[in-house]
Each structure stands twice: as structure tokens, then as C-alpha cells.
Coordinates of C-alpha atoms and ligand atoms in Angstrom, one line a residue:
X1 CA 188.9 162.9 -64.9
X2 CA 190.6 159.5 -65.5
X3 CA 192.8 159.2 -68.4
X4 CA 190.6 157.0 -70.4
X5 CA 187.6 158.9 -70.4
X6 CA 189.7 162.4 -71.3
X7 CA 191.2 160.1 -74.2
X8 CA 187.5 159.3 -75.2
X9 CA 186.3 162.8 -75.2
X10 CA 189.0 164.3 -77.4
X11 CA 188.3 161.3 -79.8
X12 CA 184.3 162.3 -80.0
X13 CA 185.4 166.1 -79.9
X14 CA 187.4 165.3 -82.5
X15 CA 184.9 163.6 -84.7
X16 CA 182.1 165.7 -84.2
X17 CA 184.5 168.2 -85.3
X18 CA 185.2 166.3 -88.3
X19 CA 181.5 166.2 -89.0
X20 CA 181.4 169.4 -88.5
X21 CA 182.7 170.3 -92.1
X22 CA 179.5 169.3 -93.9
X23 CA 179.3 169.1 -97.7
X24 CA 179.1 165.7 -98.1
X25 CA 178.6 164.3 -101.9
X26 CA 177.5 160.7 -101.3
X27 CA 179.6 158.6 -103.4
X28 CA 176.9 155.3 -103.1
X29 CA 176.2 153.7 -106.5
X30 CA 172.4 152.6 -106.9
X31 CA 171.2 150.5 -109.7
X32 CA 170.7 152.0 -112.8
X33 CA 167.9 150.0 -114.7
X34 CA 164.7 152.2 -115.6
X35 CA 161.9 153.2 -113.6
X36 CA 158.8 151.7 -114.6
X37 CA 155.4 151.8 -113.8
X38 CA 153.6 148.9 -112.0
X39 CA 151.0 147.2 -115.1
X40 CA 147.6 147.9 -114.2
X41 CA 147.1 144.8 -113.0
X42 CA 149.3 145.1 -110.2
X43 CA 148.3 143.6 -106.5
X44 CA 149.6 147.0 -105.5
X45 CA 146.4 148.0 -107.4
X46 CA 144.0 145.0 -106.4
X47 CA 140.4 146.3 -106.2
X48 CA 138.7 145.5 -103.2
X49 CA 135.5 142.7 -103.8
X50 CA 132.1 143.0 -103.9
X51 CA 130.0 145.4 -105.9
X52 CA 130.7 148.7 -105.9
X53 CA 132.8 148.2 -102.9
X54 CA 134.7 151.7 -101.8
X55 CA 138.1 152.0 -102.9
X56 CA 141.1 154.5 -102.6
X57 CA 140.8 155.1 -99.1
X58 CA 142.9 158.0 -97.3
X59 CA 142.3 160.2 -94.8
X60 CA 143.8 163.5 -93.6
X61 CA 143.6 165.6 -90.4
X62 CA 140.4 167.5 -90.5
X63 CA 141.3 170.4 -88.4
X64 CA 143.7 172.6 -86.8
X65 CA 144.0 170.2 -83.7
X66 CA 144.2 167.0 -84.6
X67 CA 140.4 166.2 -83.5
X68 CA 138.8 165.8 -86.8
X69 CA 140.2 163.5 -89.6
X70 CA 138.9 163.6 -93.2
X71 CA 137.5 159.9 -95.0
X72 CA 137.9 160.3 -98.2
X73 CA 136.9 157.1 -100.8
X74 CA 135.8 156.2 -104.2
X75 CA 132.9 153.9 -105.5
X76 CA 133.4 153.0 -109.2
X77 CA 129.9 151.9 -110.2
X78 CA 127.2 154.5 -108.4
X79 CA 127.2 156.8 -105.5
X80 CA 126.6 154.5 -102.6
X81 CA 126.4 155.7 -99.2
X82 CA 128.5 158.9 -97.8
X83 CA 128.5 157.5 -94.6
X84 CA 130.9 156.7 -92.2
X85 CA 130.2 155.1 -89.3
X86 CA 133.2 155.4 -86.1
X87 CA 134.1 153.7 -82.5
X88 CA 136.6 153.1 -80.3
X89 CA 137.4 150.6 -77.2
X90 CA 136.0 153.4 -75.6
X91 CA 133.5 155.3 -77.3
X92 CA 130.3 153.9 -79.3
X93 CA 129.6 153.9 -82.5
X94 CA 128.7 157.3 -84.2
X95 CA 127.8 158.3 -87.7
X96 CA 128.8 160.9 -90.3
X97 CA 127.8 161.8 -93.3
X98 CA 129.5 163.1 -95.9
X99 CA 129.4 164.0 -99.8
X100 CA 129.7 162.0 -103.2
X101 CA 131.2 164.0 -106.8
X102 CA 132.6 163.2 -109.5
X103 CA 134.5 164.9 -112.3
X104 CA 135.2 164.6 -116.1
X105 CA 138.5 165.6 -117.8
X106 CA 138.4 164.7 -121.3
X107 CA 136.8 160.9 -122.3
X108 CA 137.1 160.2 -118.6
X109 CA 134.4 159.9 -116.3
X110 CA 135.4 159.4 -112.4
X111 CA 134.1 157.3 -109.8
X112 CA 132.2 158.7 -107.1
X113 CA 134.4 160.6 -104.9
X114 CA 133.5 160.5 -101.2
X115 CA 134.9 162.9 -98.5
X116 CA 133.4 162.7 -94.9
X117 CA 134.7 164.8 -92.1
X118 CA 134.1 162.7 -88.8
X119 CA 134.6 165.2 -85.8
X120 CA 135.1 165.4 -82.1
X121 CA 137.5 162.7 -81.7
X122 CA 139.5 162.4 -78.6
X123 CA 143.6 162.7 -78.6
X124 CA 145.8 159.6 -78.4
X125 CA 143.3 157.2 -79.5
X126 CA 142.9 154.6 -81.9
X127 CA 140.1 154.7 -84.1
X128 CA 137.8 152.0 -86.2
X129 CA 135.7 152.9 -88.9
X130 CA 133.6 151.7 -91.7
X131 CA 132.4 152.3 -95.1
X132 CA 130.5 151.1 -97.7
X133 CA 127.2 149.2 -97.4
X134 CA 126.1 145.7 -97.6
X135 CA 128.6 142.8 -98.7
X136 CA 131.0 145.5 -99.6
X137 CA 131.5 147.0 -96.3
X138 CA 135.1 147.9 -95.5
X139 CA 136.6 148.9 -91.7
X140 CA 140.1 150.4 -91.2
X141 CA 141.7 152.0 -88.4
X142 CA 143.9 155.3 -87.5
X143 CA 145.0 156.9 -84.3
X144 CA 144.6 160.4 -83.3
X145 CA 147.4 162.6 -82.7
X146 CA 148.3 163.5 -78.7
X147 CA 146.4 166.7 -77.5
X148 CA 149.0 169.9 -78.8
X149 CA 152.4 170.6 -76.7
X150 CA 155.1 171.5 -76.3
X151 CA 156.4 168.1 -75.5
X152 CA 154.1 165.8 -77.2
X153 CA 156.9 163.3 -79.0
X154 CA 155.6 162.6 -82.8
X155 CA 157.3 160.7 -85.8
X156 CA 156.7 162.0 -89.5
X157 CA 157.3 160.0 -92.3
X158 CA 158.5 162.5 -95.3
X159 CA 157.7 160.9 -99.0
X160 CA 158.4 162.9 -101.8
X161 CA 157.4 162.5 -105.7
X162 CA 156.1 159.1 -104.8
X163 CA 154.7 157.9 -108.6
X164 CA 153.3 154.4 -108.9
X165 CA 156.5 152.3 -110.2
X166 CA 158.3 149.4 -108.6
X167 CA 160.4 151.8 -107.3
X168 CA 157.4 153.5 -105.8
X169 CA 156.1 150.2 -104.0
X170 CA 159.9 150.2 -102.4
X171 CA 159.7 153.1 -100.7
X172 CA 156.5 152.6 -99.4
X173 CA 157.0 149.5 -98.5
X174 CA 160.4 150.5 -97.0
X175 CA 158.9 153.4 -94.9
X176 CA 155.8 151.2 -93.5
X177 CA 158.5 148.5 -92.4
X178 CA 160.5 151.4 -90.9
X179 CA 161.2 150.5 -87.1
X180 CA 161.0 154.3 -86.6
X181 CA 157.4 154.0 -86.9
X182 CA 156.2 157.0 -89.1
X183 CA 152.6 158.3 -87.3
X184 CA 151.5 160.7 -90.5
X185 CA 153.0 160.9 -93.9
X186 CA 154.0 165.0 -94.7
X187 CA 153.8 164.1 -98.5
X188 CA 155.6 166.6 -100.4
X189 CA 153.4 166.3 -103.8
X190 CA 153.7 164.9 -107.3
X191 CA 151.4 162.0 -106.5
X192 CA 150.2 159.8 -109.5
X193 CA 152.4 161.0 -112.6
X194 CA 148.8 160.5 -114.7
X195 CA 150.0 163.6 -117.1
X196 CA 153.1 161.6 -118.1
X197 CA 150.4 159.2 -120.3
X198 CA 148.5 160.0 -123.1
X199 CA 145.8 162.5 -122.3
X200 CA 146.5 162.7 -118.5
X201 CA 145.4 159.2 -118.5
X202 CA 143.3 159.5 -115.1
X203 CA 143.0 155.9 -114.7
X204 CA 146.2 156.2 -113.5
X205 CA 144.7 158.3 -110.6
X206 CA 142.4 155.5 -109.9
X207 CA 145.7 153.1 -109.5
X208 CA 147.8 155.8 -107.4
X209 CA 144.1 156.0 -105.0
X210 CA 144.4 151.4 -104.8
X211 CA 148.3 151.9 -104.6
X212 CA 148.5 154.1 -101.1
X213 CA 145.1 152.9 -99.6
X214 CA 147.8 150.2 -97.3
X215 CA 149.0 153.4 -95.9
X216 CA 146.8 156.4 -96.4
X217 CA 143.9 154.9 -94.9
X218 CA 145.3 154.0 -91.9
X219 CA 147.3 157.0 -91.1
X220 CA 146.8 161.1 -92.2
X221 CA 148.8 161.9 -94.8
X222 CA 149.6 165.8 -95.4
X223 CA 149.5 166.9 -99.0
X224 CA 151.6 169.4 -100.6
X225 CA 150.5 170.4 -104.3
X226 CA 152.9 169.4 -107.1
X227 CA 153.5 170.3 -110.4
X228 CA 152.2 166.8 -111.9
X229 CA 148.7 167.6 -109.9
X230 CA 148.1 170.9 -111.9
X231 CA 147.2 168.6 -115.3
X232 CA 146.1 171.9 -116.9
X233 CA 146.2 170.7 -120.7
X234 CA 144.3 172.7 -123.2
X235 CA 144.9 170.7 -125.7
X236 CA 142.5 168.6 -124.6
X237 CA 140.3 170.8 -123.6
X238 CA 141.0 170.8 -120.1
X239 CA 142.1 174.2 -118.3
X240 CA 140.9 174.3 -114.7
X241 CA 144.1 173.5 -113.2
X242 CA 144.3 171.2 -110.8
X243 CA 141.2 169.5 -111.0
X244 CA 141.4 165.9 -110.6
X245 CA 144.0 166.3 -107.7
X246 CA 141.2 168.9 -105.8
X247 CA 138.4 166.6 -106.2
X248 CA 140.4 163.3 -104.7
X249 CA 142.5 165.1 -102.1
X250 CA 141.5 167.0 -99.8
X251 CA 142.8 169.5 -97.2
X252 CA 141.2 171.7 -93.7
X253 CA 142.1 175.0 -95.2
X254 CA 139.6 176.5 -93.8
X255 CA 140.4 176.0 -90.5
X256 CA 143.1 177.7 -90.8
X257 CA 142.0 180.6 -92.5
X258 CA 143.4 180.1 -95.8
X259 CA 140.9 180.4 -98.8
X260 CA 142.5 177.5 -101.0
X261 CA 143.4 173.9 -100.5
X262 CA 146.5 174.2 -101.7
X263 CA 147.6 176.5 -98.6
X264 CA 147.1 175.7 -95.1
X265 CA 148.1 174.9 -91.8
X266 CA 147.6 172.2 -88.9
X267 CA 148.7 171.1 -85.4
X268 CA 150.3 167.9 -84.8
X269 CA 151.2 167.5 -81.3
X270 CA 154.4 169.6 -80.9
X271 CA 154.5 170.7 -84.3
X272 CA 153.0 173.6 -86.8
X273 CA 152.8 172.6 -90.1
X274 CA 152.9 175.3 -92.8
X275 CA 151.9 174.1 -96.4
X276 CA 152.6 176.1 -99.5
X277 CA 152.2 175.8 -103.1
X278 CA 154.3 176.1 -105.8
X279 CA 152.3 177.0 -108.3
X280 CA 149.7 179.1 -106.6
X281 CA 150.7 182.7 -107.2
X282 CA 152.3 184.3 -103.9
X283 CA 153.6 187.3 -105.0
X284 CA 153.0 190.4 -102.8
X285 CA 149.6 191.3 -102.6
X286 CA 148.0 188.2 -103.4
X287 CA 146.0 185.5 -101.3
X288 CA 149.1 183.3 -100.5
X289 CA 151.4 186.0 -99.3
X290 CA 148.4 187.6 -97.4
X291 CA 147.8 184.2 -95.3
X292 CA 151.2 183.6 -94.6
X293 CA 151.9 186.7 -93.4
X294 CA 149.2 186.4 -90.6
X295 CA 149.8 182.8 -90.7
X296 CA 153.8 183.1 -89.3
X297 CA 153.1 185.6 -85.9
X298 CA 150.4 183.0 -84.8
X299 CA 152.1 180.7 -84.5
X300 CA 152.9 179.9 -81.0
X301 CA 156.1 178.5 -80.0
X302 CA 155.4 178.0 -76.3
X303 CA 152.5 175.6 -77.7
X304 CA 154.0 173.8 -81.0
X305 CA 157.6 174.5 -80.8
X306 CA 158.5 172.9 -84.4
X307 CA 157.8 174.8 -87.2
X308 CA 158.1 172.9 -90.4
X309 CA 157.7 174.3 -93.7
X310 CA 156.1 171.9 -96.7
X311 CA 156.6 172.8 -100.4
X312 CA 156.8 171.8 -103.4
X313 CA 159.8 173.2 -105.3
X314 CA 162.8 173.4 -102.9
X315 CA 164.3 176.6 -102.7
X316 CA 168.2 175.2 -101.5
X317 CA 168.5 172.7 -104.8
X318 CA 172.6 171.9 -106.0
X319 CA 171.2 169.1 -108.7
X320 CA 171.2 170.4 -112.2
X321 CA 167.2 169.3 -112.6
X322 CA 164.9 172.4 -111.9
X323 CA 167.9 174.4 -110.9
X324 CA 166.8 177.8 -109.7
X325 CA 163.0 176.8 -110.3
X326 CA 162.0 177.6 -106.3
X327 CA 164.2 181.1 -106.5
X328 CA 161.1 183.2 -107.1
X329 CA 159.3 181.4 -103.8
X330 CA 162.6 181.7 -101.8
X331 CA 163.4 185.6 -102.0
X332 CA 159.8 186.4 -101.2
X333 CA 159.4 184.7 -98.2
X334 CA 163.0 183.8 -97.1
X335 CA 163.1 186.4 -95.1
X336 CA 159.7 185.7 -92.7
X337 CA 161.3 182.0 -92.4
X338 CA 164.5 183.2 -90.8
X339 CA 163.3 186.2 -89.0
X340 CA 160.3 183.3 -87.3
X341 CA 162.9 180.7 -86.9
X342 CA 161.8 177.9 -89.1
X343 CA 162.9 174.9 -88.2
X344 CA 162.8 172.9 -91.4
X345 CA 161.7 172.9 -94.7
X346 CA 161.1 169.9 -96.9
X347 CA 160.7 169.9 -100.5
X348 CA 160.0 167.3 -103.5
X349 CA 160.5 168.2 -107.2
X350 CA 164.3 167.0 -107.2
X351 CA 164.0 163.1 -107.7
X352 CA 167.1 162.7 -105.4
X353 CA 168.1 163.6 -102.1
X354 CA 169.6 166.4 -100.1
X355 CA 170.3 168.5 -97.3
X356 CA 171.1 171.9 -96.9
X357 CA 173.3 173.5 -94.3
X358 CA 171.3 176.4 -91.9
X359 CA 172.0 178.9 -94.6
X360 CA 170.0 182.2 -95.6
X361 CA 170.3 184.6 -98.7
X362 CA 168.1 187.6 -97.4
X363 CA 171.0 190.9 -97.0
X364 CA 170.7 191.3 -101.5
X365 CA 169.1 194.8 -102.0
X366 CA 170.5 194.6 -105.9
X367 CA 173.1 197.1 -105.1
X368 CA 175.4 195.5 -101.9
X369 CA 176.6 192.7 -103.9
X370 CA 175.5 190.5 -100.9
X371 CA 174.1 187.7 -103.2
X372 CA 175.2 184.6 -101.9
X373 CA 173.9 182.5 -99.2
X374 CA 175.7 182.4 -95.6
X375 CA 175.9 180.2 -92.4
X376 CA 172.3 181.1 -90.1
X377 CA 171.6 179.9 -87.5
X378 CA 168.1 181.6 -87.8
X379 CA 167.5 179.9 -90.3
X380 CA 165.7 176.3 -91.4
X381 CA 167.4 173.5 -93.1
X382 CA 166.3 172.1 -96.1
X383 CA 165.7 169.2 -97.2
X384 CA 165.0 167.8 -100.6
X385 CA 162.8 164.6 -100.6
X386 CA 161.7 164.1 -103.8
X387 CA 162.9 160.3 -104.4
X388 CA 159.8 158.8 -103.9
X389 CA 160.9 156.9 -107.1
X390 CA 158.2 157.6 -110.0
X391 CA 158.2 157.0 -113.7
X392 CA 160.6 159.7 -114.4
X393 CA 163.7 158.1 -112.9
X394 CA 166.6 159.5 -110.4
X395 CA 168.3 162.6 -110.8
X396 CA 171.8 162.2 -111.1
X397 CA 173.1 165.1 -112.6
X398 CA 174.9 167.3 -109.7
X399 CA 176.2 171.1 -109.8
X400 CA 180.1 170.6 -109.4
X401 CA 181.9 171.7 -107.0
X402 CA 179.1 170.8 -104.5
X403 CA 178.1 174.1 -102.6
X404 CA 178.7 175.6 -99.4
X405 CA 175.2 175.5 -98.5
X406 CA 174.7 171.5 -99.3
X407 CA 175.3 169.5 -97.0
X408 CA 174.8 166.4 -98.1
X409 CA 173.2 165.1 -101.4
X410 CA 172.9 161.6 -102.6
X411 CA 171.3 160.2 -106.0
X412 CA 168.9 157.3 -104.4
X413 CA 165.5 156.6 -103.7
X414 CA 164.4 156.7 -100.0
X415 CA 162.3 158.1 -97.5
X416 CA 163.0 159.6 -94.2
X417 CA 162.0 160.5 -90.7
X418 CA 161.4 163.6 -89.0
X419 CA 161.4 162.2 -85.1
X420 CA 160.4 164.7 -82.3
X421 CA 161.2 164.0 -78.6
X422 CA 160.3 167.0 -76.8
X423 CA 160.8 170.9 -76.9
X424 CA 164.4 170.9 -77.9
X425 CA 165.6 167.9 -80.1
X426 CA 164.5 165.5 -82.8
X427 CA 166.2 163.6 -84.7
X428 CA 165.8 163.1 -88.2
X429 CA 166.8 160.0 -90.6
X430 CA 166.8 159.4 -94.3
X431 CA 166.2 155.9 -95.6
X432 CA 167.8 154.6 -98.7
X433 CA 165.8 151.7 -100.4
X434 CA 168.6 149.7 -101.2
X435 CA 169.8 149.1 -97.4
X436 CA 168.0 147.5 -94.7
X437 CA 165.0 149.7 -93.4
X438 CA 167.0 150.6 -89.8
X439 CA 169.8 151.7 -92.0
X440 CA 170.1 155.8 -92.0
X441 CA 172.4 157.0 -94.9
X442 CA 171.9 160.3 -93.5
X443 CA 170.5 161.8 -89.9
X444 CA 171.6 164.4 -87.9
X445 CA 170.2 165.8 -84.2
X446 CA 167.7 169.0 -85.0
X447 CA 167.6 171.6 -82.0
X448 CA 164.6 173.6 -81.7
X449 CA 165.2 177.1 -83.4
X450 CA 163.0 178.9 -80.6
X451 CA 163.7 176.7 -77.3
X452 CA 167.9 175.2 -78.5
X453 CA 168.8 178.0 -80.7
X454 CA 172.5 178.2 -79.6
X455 CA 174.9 177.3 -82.3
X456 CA 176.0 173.5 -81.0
X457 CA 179.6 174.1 -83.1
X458 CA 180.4 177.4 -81.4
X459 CA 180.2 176.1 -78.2
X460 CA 179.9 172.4 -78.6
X461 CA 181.5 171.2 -75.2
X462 CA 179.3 172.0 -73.5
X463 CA 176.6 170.5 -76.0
X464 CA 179.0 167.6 -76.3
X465 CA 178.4 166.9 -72.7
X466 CA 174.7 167.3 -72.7
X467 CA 174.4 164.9 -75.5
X468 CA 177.3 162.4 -73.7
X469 CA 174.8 162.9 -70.4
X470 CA 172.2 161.3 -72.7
X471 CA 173.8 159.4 -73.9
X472 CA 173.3 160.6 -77.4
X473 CA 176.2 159.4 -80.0
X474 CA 178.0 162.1 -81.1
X475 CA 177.9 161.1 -84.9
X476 CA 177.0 163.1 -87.8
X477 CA 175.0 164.9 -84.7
X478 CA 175.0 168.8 -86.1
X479 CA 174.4 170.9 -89.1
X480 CA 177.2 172.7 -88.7
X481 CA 177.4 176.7 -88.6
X482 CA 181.4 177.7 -88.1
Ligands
FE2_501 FE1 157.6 168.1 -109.2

């Protein structure tokens, strides 16, 4: 080997090695004026003209394959129609027809709430349809995930405690001008902040439903329950937990078995998505714990390599806010995450950002002293997204000395990217808003845990090389596991 390139490769060796030590504590300086939410008025929440014309448009993936995709939509003024009509370049116009609802919670009345589940859609294709009747008909578009496997590439956009501030309206606008090109939004819950107002002021639902409709209704977004959808306030007479958020968000539970909205999975290409909640009840014995523990063996590797975790309260957490809160969550089902090889799980809750090292906590049996959490490579990263930016500001307040298992934390707003090539890598980004929407303040190269699972710092020549064949850049590449 000529000199040069020898020179070169102990340089890279060198810094990935450098990299290698993790535990970054990002020393960036945002701006520190409040968070505030948009006025009512806002374009962000412009209501679409014409009479009764349907508003709050999203839609979600309707089934376990990516075949069916759910229209949901509100009309303010009387039901309407619950139909949707569909086409492509390629296929004529069809119909479905859906259902209308609306809810009460306290002196608030809702609109009617449309959801319409249009079916038998072909992979890989974009999509028109069209709602609402008359001089108030609306037509958007979406494209359908490629058929699952093992190699299908996909880009997720992660959001996180999204709110309805300025702030907010950054990262959203930040992650739709994202050259990485997000394809569906895994949205990690805490959507419209409504309980922070006097009586769970569901209007601001309404503006949160007109604030997303630029994204949501022209690509799936994946919900997660949050604490700020329970809005369970008796107070005001209002204890079915939950409600508004279940009657304007929707999820295929069903298809995969579960029995509640709030837990489920689907297919997206190469990837299994796994949705938990929070603040569903998941001890032994009960619903939750029952479908996730059928839920994990199915879940076929050889088809959907990725398996990525979605949850509310994040279970790896070195920020002083809701410190501990995910502990109960993480030593029931920590154990089922390492021993299926997750390969990521992303949380919200935290309005700040961080990543954990591959770390478990699973040997404790109360008597071994074995209590602390240690390098895995069976196990997931995790990843705290919850700086969507809402009304509640950033968290800034850190545990000090930063722990082993963080990897890297950072007190901005941002989004990121969860980018699958093929079987083996994808590479994931976070965005902060206050840089340039190419910028990544943080990435690093994910190996699959069932097809890569080797340890790329124990033996990273020869991963070096790989990468260096590729032409990958050896920078900030590995969550490392010395
Ligand atoms: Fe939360």
C-alpha cells in the first residue's frame, strides 16, 4: 500500500477511534426567548374556503402492508359527505365511503369527524384523492409505501412533542424542506398541548388538525399516544381518557391484532414498526403485555429487517425533566427488546434531544447488585425526540456528569431522519432548527441488529474498509460498544 493511503487510513482509524468514546454533551447555545403559541388566527391555521369545506386532513397507513391508508377530515358546519373518491395515472377513479362523529368534552361541541379507509392500493404509487362536495371539494395526494422487503430503501421523518408555537411551525417547516426527503412522519405523541388552556380548550385541537394538514395529508404519519392526548380532567366533568385524541386520530390496530388504538403494529417496506403507549397499563397480565408478547416472535426479520420501537416516555432519559418516568415500561419489556434485537427506539416526552449508547439494564434480580446499565450490542439505541418545540419550552436542565449510556444530548429544537438503504445499514440524522435544513448536528451509521450484528468497534478494520469501499465517511459513523 502506498505511503499516502497507509497515512490516510491511520488518520480515519484514528478518528473513528476518537468517536468512538461517545458521551458527547452538546455545548450549542440556542435562543432563549419563550415559546409561544401561534394566535388563532395564524395562516398556519387558515381554514380552507367555501362552506363547510373539509378541514384537518391526515391520513395514516390503513393496514399491516402498506396497501390501505386511512382519510381522516373534519367539517365544521354539518356532516357532509364520508366519501372519498381515489385515482392514479394508472388506475381509475374509485370510491369509499367512510364515517362522520363527533364528540363533546365540556361546552365544546366538535366538528364532524370523518375517517375513511380506502383499500387495495398498489405499492410504490402515487395517489390523488378527493373530498368534500360541491364548491368545497378538496384533492391531495400521497404515495404508497414499496411492497415489504428486506431491501426496500425508506426515509422516516421522527417529530416529537410537536405543539402548535412558532417553534412548532420551524420544525415542520424545517423537516418538509429537509433534502433527506422524509416518506412518513413516526410521530412520537404530544400533539396539540389543548390541556395547557383553560378547560382543555379543544379549539386548540381544531388549530393543531389546520396546522399539520401541509404535511399529514400528503404523507402517513404514525401516532404514538402522549401524555397531553389523555385530557382526562374531572374537574370538568370529563373522565374518559383520551377522548378527543381517539376520535381525531386514528390507527389499524386491528390488523395487527391488538385490541386498542393506542398499540399496534405496521409494515413499512423494510421495517416493523412497534407502537406502545405510555399510559396504557402494560403490566404482566394485561392486554398490552399480552400483544407484545406475541407481537415480538412474529416478527420476521428475513422480511422487515428493522425493528423500531415507538413510545412515548423514553426509557434511556439523562435530562432532569421526567427523570425515571419510563422506568416502570423499561424493566418490563427491556428484556424482549434485547433478547429480539431491536434496532431502535424513539421516544418524545423530553423537550430536548438525545441519544443513548447500545446499552441494556436486564441482569438486576434485586439481590446481584447488577443495577446499572452496560455496553449491548443486543440491544436498541434510544433516541429522545421530543423537541418538536410546543408551548412548554426546551428542556435544559441536564443530569451532571452526563452518563455512560448517553451518547449524545443537546438542548434544541429539531427533527431527524431515520434513512434505510437496504438489509444492513441506515443512516440516521438529527436536524437542529437553527442551522440550515442539510445541516446534521448529530447522525451516526445504524447496522442491522439481525443481518450486521457484529460490534463495528471490536473489529472495526475490517468495517473500516467496508465502509472506505463505499465510500462511506468514517465520521461520527458508530455507537460505540468498547
Ligand atoms: Fe409528554
Amino acid at each position: 500500500m502506498p505511503k499516502m493511503a497507509v497515512l490516510v487510513v491511520f488518520g480515519l482509524l484514528l478518528s473513528l477511534a476518537m468517536v468512538c468514546n461517545g458521551g458527547i454533551t452538546s455545548t450549542f447555545v440556542r435562543k432563549t426567548e419563550s415559546t409561544v403559541d401561534m394566535p388563532y388566527e395564524s395562516d398556519a391555521f387558515q381554514i380552507p374556503p367555501g362552506h363547510n369545506a373539509p378541514q384537518q386532513v391526515h391520513i395514516t397507513q390503513g393496514d399491516q402492508e402498506g396497501t390501505a391508508m386511512i382519510v381522516s377530515w373534519i367539517t365544521p358546519d354539518e356532516p357532509g359527505s364520508s366519501v372519498v373518491l381515489f385515482w392514479s395515472d394508472k388506475h381509475k377513479t374509485k370510491k369509499a365511503e367512510g364515517k362522520a362523529k363527533q364528540y363533546k368534552y365540556h361546552d365544546y361541541t366538535s366538528g364532524y369527524i370523518h375517517h375513511c379507509t380506502i383499500r387495495k392500493l398498489e405499492h410504490n404509487t402515487k395517489y390523488y384523492y378527493k373530498i368534500g362536495i360541491g364548491q368545497a371539494e378538496r384533492t391531495f395526494w400521497f404515495v404508497t409505501p414499496s411492497a415489504v422487503g428486506p431491501d426496500a430503501p425508506y426515509t422516516f421523518g421522527l417529530l416529537g412533542d410537536l405543539g402548535q408555537t412558532f417553534d412548532s411551525n420551524k420544525t415542520l417547516a424545517h423537516y418538509e424542506s429537509n433534502p433527506l426527503k422524509g416518506q412518513t412522519v413516526l410521530c412520537l405523541g404530544d400533539l396539540s398541548y389543548a390541556d395547557n388552556h383553560p378547560n382543555h380548550d379543544q379549539v386548540k385541537w381544531d388549530t393543531f388538525g389546520r396546522f399539520i394538514e401541509r404535511s399529514a395529508a400528503y404523507q402517513p404519519w404514525i401516532h404514538t399516544a402522549g401524555n397531553h392526548e389523555i385530557d382526562y380532567a374531572p374537574e370538568i366533568g370529563e373522565t374518559k381518557p383520551f377522548k378527543p385524541y381517539q376520535h381525531r386520530y386514528t390507527t389499524p390496530f386491528k390488523a395487527s391484532g391488538s385490541t386498542s388504538p393506542f398499540w399496534y403494529s405496521v409494515k413499512i417496506a423494510s421495517a416493523h414498526i412497534i407502537v406502545l403507549s405510555s399510559y396504557s397499563s402494560y403490566g404482566k397480565y394485561t392486554p398490552q403485555y399480552k400483544w407484545l408478547e406475541q407481537e415480538l416472535p412474529k416478527v420476521n426479520r428475513d422480511e422487515t429487517p428493522w425493528l423500531i420501537v415507538l413510545v412515548h416516555s423514553p426509557w434511556y432519559n439523562s435530562y432532569n425533566y421526567h427523570y425515571m418516568e419510563g422506568e416502570t415500561m423499561r424493566v418490563q419489556f427491556e428484556s424482549w427488546f434485547v433478547q429480539h434485537k431491536v434496532d431502535v427506539v424513539f421516544a418524545g416526552h423530553v423537550h430536548a434531544y438525545e441519544r443513548s449508547e447500545r446499552v441494556s439494564n436486564i441482569a438486576n434480580n434485586l439481590e446481584n447488585g447488577k443495577c446499572s446499565p452496560v455496553k449491548d450490542q443486543s440491544a436498541p439505541v434510544y433516541i429522545t425526540i421530543g423537541d418538536g418545540g410546543n408551548i412548554e419550552g426546551i428542556a435544559t436542565n441536564m443530569r451532571d456528569p452526563q452518563p455512560d449510556y448517553s451518547a449524545y444530548r443537546e438542548a434544541s429544537f429539531g427533527h431527524a431522519i431515520f434513512d434505510i438503504k437496504n438489509r444492513t445499514h441506515a443512516y440516521y440524522s438529527w436536524h437542529r432548527n437553527d442551522d440550515g435544513a442539510a445541516v446534521k448536528a448529530d447522525s451516526m451509521w445504524f447496522f442491522n441488529r439481525y443481518h450486521h450484528p457484529g460490534d463495528p468497534c471490536k473489529c472495526k478494520d475490517s468495517y473500516f474498509l467496508y465502509h472506505l469501499s463505499k465510500q462511506f465517511v468514517p465520521r461520527n459513523l458508530y455507537s460505540c460498544t468498547h
